[in-house]
Amino acid sequence: QQQVKQSPQSLIVQKGGISIINCAYENTAFDYFPWYQQFPGKGPALLIAIRPDVSEKKEGRFTISFNKSAKQFSLHIMDSQPGDSATYFCAASIKDKIIFGKGTRLHILP
Amino acid sequence: DAGVIQSPRHEVTEMGQEVTLRCKPISGHNSLFWYRQTMMRGLELLIYFNNNVPIDDSGMPEDRFSAKMPNASFSTLKIQPSEPRDSAVYFCASSYRPRANTEAFFGQGTRLTVV
């Protein structure tokens, strides 16, 4: 119930393409869904987040799509760039408790 | 602000030894989290504190692990005795309540290797 399932584990995308990472959850008490980005040797950092009363949130090239009825959400990275190569974590939280997915290693080919 | 500060950055220890990881949260933050990252299990929440009080330690793997937060500016995660399967990157993160659902700021992590 506390799990967040993330797929794929790894993803290779051509420069300029769209990167899509999917997540699913079971606990309907989760009320905040952030995405974190992690570069090698660094800690994760918040990229973008959404609340369940919103179906989509866009910030620059990054968009979260949220499907409350299906308990699924996804991250879309438009016009993917080599600098986007990193590990991406979806997460879900209740109050302070943040549960992370296992992560997706994204590699953008130049 | 310097961000969340963790020490040491790297730790290599022998099986059976005691290991202490340290964390200084961002000044003014009142929630603190300890996470463990491995390839197999991803980012696991071990324990979190609010106003220096442990709120949820259900992620602590076993009694060999303990965490303390004696004041608002310092926390430790101790493993005693350490085992090779404890090898991982341990992250500390902090955030500010009462604003709920705010960003958690992570430190750079401590890479622990138990041989």
Coordinates of C-alpha atoms in Angstrom, one line a residue:
Chain A
Q1 CA 0.0 0.0 0.0
Q2 CA 2.9 2.3 0.7
Q3 CA 4.7 1.4 -2.5
V4 CA 5.2 3.5 -5.6
K5 CA 5.9 1.4 -8.7
Q6 CA 8.0 3.1 -11.4
S7 CA 8.9 2.0 -14.9
P8 CA 11.0 1.6 -16.9
Q9 CA 14.2 1.0 -15.0
S10 CA 16.3 2.5 -17.7
L11 CA 15.5 4.5 -20.8
I12 CA 17.5 5.6 -23.8
V13 CA 16.2 8.4 -25.9
Q14 CA 17.5 10.3 -28.9
K15 CA 18.3 14.0 -28.5
G16 CA 15.1 16.0 -29.3
G17 CA 12.8 13.1 -28.5
I18 CA 10.2 12.7 -25.8
S19 CA 11.2 10.8 -22.6
I20 CA 8.3 9.2 -20.7
I21 CA 8.5 7.7 -17.2
N22 CA 5.5 6.1 -15.6
C23 CA 4.5 5.5 -12.0
A24 CA 1.6 3.9 -10.1
Y25 CA 0.5 3.9 -6.5
E26 CA -2.2 2.2 -4.4
N27 CA -2.7 4.3 -1.4
T28 CA -5.4 6.9 -2.1
A29 CA -4.3 8.8 1.0
F30 CA -1.2 10.1 -0.9
D31 CA -1.8 13.8 -1.5
Y32 CA 1.3 15.1 -3.2
F33 CA 3.3 13.6 -6.1
P34 CA 6.8 15.0 -6.7
W35 CA 9.4 14.0 -9.2
Y36 CA 13.1 14.2 -8.2
Q37 CA 16.1 14.3 -10.5
Q38 CA 19.5 12.9 -9.4
F39 CA 22.9 13.4 -11.1
P40 CA 25.8 11.0 -10.3
G41 CA 27.4 11.7 -7.0
K42 CA 24.6 14.1 -5.9
G43 CA 21.5 13.9 -3.8
P44 CA 18.1 13.9 -5.5
A45 CA 16.6 17.4 -6.1
L46 CA 13.0 18.4 -6.7
L47 CA 12.1 18.7 -10.4
I48 CA 8.4 19.2 -10.5
A49 CA 5.4 18.2 -8.4
I50 CA 1.6 17.9 -8.7
R51 CA -1.4 17.6 -6.4
P52 CA -4.1 15.0 -7.1
D53 CA -6.8 17.6 -7.8
V54 CA -4.9 18.6 -11.0
S55 CA -4.6 16.5 -14.1
E56 CA -1.5 18.1 -15.6
K57 CA 1.3 20.4 -14.7
K58 CA 3.8 21.8 -17.0
E59 CA 7.1 23.5 -16.3
G60 CA 9.2 24.3 -19.3
R61 CA 10.0 21.0 -21.1
F62 CA 8.8 18.9 -18.1
T63 CA 5.1 17.8 -17.8
I64 CA 3.4 15.7 -15.2
S65 CA 0.2 13.9 -16.3
F66 CA -1.9 12.6 -13.4
N67 CA -4.8 10.1 -13.6
K68 CA -6.4 9.9 -10.2
S69 CA -8.9 7.2 -11.1
A70 CA -6.2 4.9 -12.5
K71 CA -3.8 5.9 -9.7
Q72 CA -1.1 6.6 -12.2
F73 CA 1.1 9.5 -13.1
S74 CA 3.8 10.1 -15.5
L75 CA 6.7 12.5 -16.4
H76 CA 7.1 13.7 -19.9
I77 CA 10.4 15.4 -21.0
M78 CA 9.9 17.1 -24.3
D79 CA 12.8 17.9 -26.6
S80 CA 15.1 15.7 -24.4
Q81 CA 18.7 17.0 -24.1
P82 CA 22.0 15.3 -23.1
G83 CA 21.9 17.4 -20.0
D84 CA 18.7 15.6 -18.9
S85 CA 20.7 12.4 -18.6
A86 CA 20.1 11.5 -14.9
T87 CA 18.1 9.2 -12.6
Y88 CA 14.5 10.2 -12.1
F89 CA 12.4 9.3 -9.1
C90 CA 8.7 9.6 -8.8
A91 CA 7.4 9.9 -5.3
A92 CA 4.2 10.1 -3.3
S93 CA 3.7 11.6 0.1
I94 CA 1.3 11.8 3.0
K95 CA 2.1 14.9 5.1
D96 CA 5.9 14.6 5.5
K97 CA 6.4 11.0 4.6
I98 CA 7.8 10.7 1.1
I99 CA 7.9 7.3 -0.6
F100 CA 10.0 7.0 -3.7
G101 CA 9.8 4.7 -6.7
K102 CA 13.0 2.7 -7.6
G103 CA 14.1 5.2 -10.1
T104 CA 14.6 5.4 -13.9
R105 CA 18.1 5.9 -15.4
L106 CA 17.6 8.1 -18.4
H107 CA 20.3 8.5 -21.0
I108 CA 19.9 11.0 -23.9
L109 CA 21.9 10.2 -26.9
P110 CA 23.6 13.2 -28.5
Chain B
D1 CA 22.6 28.5 3.3
A2 CA 25.0 25.7 2.7
G3 CA 22.3 23.1 2.3
V4 CA 22.1 19.8 4.0
I5 CA 25.5 18.8 5.1
Q6 CA 26.4 15.1 5.6
S7 CA 29.6 13.6 6.9
P8 CA 31.6 11.7 6.1
R9 CA 31.2 11.6 2.3
H10 CA 32.8 8.1 2.1
E11 CA 33.2 5.5 4.8
V12 CA 34.9 2.1 4.5
T13 CA 34.7 -0.1 7.5
E14 CA 35.1 -3.7 8.4
M15 CA 32.2 -6.0 9.2
G16 CA 31.3 -5.8 12.8
Q17 CA 32.4 -2.3 13.4
E18 CA 30.2 0.6 14.5
V19 CA 29.5 3.2 11.9
T20 CA 28.0 6.7 12.6
L21 CA 26.7 8.9 9.9
R22 CA 26.1 12.6 10.6
C23 CA 23.7 15.2 9.2
K24 CA 23.2 18.9 9.6
P25 CA 19.8 20.0 8.2
I26 CA 19.1 23.4 6.7
S27 CA 18.7 26.0 9.4
G28 CA 15.0 26.6 10.1
H29 CA 13.8 23.2 8.7
N30 CA 12.0 21.1 11.2
S31 CA 11.6 17.8 9.4
L32 CA 14.5 15.5 8.8
F33 CA 14.7 12.2 6.9
W34 CA 17.2 9.4 6.5
Y35 CA 17.1 7.4 3.3
R36 CA 19.2 4.5 2.0
Q37 CA 19.9 4.1 -1.8
T38 CA 20.8 0.9 -3.5
M39 CA 20.5 -0.3 -7.0
M40 CA 18.2 -3.1 -6.0
R41 CA 15.9 -1.3 -3.7
G42 CA 16.1 2.3 -4.8
L43 CA 15.5 5.1 -2.2
E44 CA 14.2 3.6 1.0
L45 CA 12.9 5.8 3.8
L46 CA 14.5 4.6 7.0
I47 CA 13.2 7.1 9.5
Y48 CA 12.0 10.7 9.8
F49 CA 11.8 13.2 12.6
N50 CA 9.6 16.3 13.1
N51 CA 10.7 18.9 15.6
N52 CA 13.5 16.4 16.7
V53 CA 11.0 13.7 17.5
P54 CA 11.0 10.4 15.6
I55 CA 7.7 10.1 13.8
D56 CA 8.1 7.0 11.7
D57 CA 10.9 4.5 12.0
S58 CA 9.1 1.6 10.3
G59 CA 11.7 1.6 7.5
M60 CA 14.7 0.9 9.9
P61 CA 15.8 -2.5 8.7
E62 CA 16.7 -4.0 12.1
D63 CA 17.8 -3.3 15.6
R64 CA 21.4 -2.7 14.4
F65 CA 20.2 0.6 13.1
S66 CA 19.4 3.5 15.3
A67 CA 18.9 7.3 14.7
K68 CA 18.9 10.3 17.0
M69 CA 18.2 13.9 16.7
P70 CA 19.4 15.6 19.9
N71 CA 18.7 19.1 18.6
A72 CA 17.3 20.9 15.5
S73 CA 20.7 21.2 13.9
F74 CA 22.1 17.7 14.1
S75 CA 21.2 14.1 13.6
T76 CA 23.0 10.8 13.5
L77 CA 22.4 7.4 12.0
K78 CA 24.3 4.6 13.7
I79 CA 24.8 1.0 12.5
Q80 CA 26.2 -1.4 15.1
P81 CA 27.4 -3.9 14.2
S82 CA 27.8 -3.2 10.5
E83 CA 27.4 -5.9 7.8
P84 CA 28.4 -6.1 4.1
R85 CA 24.7 -5.8 3.1
D86 CA 24.6 -2.4 4.7
S87 CA 26.8 -1.1 1.9
A88 CA 24.8 1.7 0.3
V89 CA 24.6 5.4 -0.1
Y90 CA 22.8 7.0 2.9
F91 CA 21.1 10.3 2.3
C92 CA 19.8 12.8 4.8
A93 CA 17.1 15.3 3.8
S94 CA 15.3 18.1 5.5
S95 CA 12.1 20.1 4.9
Y96 CA 10.0 22.8 6.5
R97 CA 6.6 22.3 8.1
P98 CA 4.0 23.5 8.9
R99 CA 3.8 24.1 5.2
A100 CA 2.8 20.6 4.2
N101 CA 4.1 18.8 1.1
T102 CA 7.1 21.1 0.6
E103 CA 10.3 20.2 -1.0
A104 CA 12.7 17.9 0.7
F105 CA 16.3 19.0 0.3
F106 CA 18.9 16.3 0.2
G107 CA 22.5 16.2 1.2
Q108 CA 25.2 14.8 -1.0
G109 CA 25.0 11.4 0.8
T110 CA 27.5 9.1 2.5
R111 CA 28.7 6.2 0.5
L112 CA 29.2 3.4 3.0
T113 CA 31.2 0.3 2.1
V114 CA 31.3 -2.6 4.7
V115 CA 34.0 -5.2 3.8

